[in-house]
Amino acid sequence: MPTGVAVVCDTDDCLAVYLAVETGNDGDERSAEDVSELARKAAEGDSWVVSFGIIQPVMTCPACADGHGPVRERGTCRRCMGRADEASRCTYCLHTEPQDGDG
């Protein structure tokens, strides 16, 4: 059964989540540290900001990093799980999902 790794925003009261890495079906054994590193790199590639705290990295979602957050309502946005409007644009991180038929 596949499992996944999620990255959450460290901003107070932010509900942003990024489903970063799917694991479990490739037959490879990975350490928790390796999977966490893959998740951080995937999130960074999708506009999450990684800074370094005392014990572990601090993750900031694109909405909070750009001053549009924190995410307060969950929805369908792939980058932060925020609520999207009728045009499939996230009301928090402003990411727009391509519509069916868009390349």
Coordinates of C-alpha atoms in Angstrom, one line a residue:
M1 CA 0.0 0.0 0.0
P2 CA 1.5 3.4 -1.0
T3 CA 2.3 5.9 1.7
G4 CA 3.0 9.6 1.4
V5 CA 4.9 12.3 3.1
A6 CA 3.3 15.7 3.7
V7 CA 4.9 19.0 4.4
V8 CA 3.0 21.4 6.6
C9 CA 3.4 25.1 7.0
D10 CA 5.1 26.2 10.2
T11 CA 3.3 29.5 10.3
D12 CA 0.9 29.8 13.3
D13 CA -2.7 28.9 12.4
C14 CA -1.9 28.0 8.8
L15 CA -3.6 24.9 7.5
A16 CA -1.4 24.6 4.4
V17 CA -0.3 21.1 3.5
Y18 CA 1.9 19.9 0.6
L19 CA 1.7 16.2 -0.3
A20 CA 5.3 15.9 -1.4
V21 CA 6.4 12.3 -1.8
E22 CA 4.7 9.1 -2.4
T23 CA 6.6 6.0 -1.2
G24 CA 5.9 2.4 -0.7
N25 CA 5.5 0.8 -4.1
D26 CA 9.0 1.2 -5.6
G27 CA 10.6 -1.6 -3.6
D28 CA 13.4 0.7 -2.4
E29 CA 14.1 1.0 1.3
R30 CA 14.6 4.6 2.3
S31 CA 15.5 6.1 5.6
A32 CA 13.2 8.6 7.2
E33 CA 15.9 11.2 6.7
D34 CA 16.1 10.4 3.0
V35 CA 12.3 10.7 2.6
S36 CA 12.2 13.9 4.5
E37 CA 14.9 15.4 2.3
L38 CA 12.9 14.3 -0.8
A39 CA 9.8 16.0 0.6
R40 CA 11.7 19.2 1.4
K41 CA 13.1 19.3 -2.1
A42 CA 9.8 18.7 -3.8
A43 CA 8.1 21.4 -1.7
E44 CA 10.9 23.9 -2.5
G45 CA 10.4 23.1 -6.2
D46 CA 6.7 24.1 -5.8
S47 CA 7.4 27.5 -4.2
W48 CA 7.6 26.5 -0.5
V49 CA 10.3 28.3 1.4
V50 CA 12.7 26.3 3.5
S51 CA 14.7 28.1 6.2
F52 CA 16.7 26.5 9.1
G53 CA 15.5 26.5 12.6
I54 CA 17.3 25.3 15.7
I55 CA 16.4 21.6 15.5
Q56 CA 14.9 21.1 12.0
P57 CA 14.0 23.0 8.8
V58 CA 11.2 25.5 9.0
M59 CA 8.7 25.2 6.1
T60 CA 6.7 28.2 4.9
C61 CA 3.9 27.7 2.4
P62 CA 3.8 29.9 -0.7
A63 CA 0.8 31.8 0.6
C64 CA 2.5 32.8 3.9
A65 CA 5.8 33.5 2.2
D66 CA 4.1 36.0 -0.2
G67 CA 1.9 37.6 2.4
H68 CA -1.4 36.1 1.3
G69 CA -1.7 33.5 4.1
P70 CA -2.1 31.9 6.4
V71 CA -4.4 29.3 4.7
R72 CA -7.6 29.2 6.7
E73 CA -9.8 27.1 4.5
R74 CA -8.9 23.7 3.0
G75 CA -9.7 23.1 -0.6
T76 CA -8.2 21.6 -3.8
C77 CA -5.1 23.6 -4.4
R78 CA -2.2 21.2 -5.2
R79 CA 0.4 23.5 -3.7
C80 CA -1.1 24.4 -0.4
M81 CA -4.5 22.6 -0.1
G82 CA -6.2 26.0 0.1
R83 CA -9.6 26.9 -1.4
A84 CA -9.7 27.6 -5.1
D85 CA -12.2 29.8 -6.9
E86 CA -14.3 29.1 -10.0
A87 CA -11.3 29.6 -12.2
S88 CA -9.3 27.0 -10.3
R89 CA -7.1 29.8 -8.8
C90 CA -6.1 29.3 -5.1
T91 CA -7.4 32.2 -3.0
Y92 CA -4.3 31.9 -0.8
C93 CA -1.1 31.1 -2.8
L94 CA -2.7 32.2 -6.2
H95 CA -1.6 29.0 -8.0
T96 CA -3.9 28.2 -10.9
E97 CA -4.4 24.6 -11.9
P98 CA -4.6 24.0 -15.6
Q99 CA -8.2 23.3 -16.9
D100 CA -9.0 20.1 -18.8
G101 CA -7.5 20.5 -22.3
D102 CA -4.8 23.0 -21.2
G103 CA -1.3 21.8 -21.9

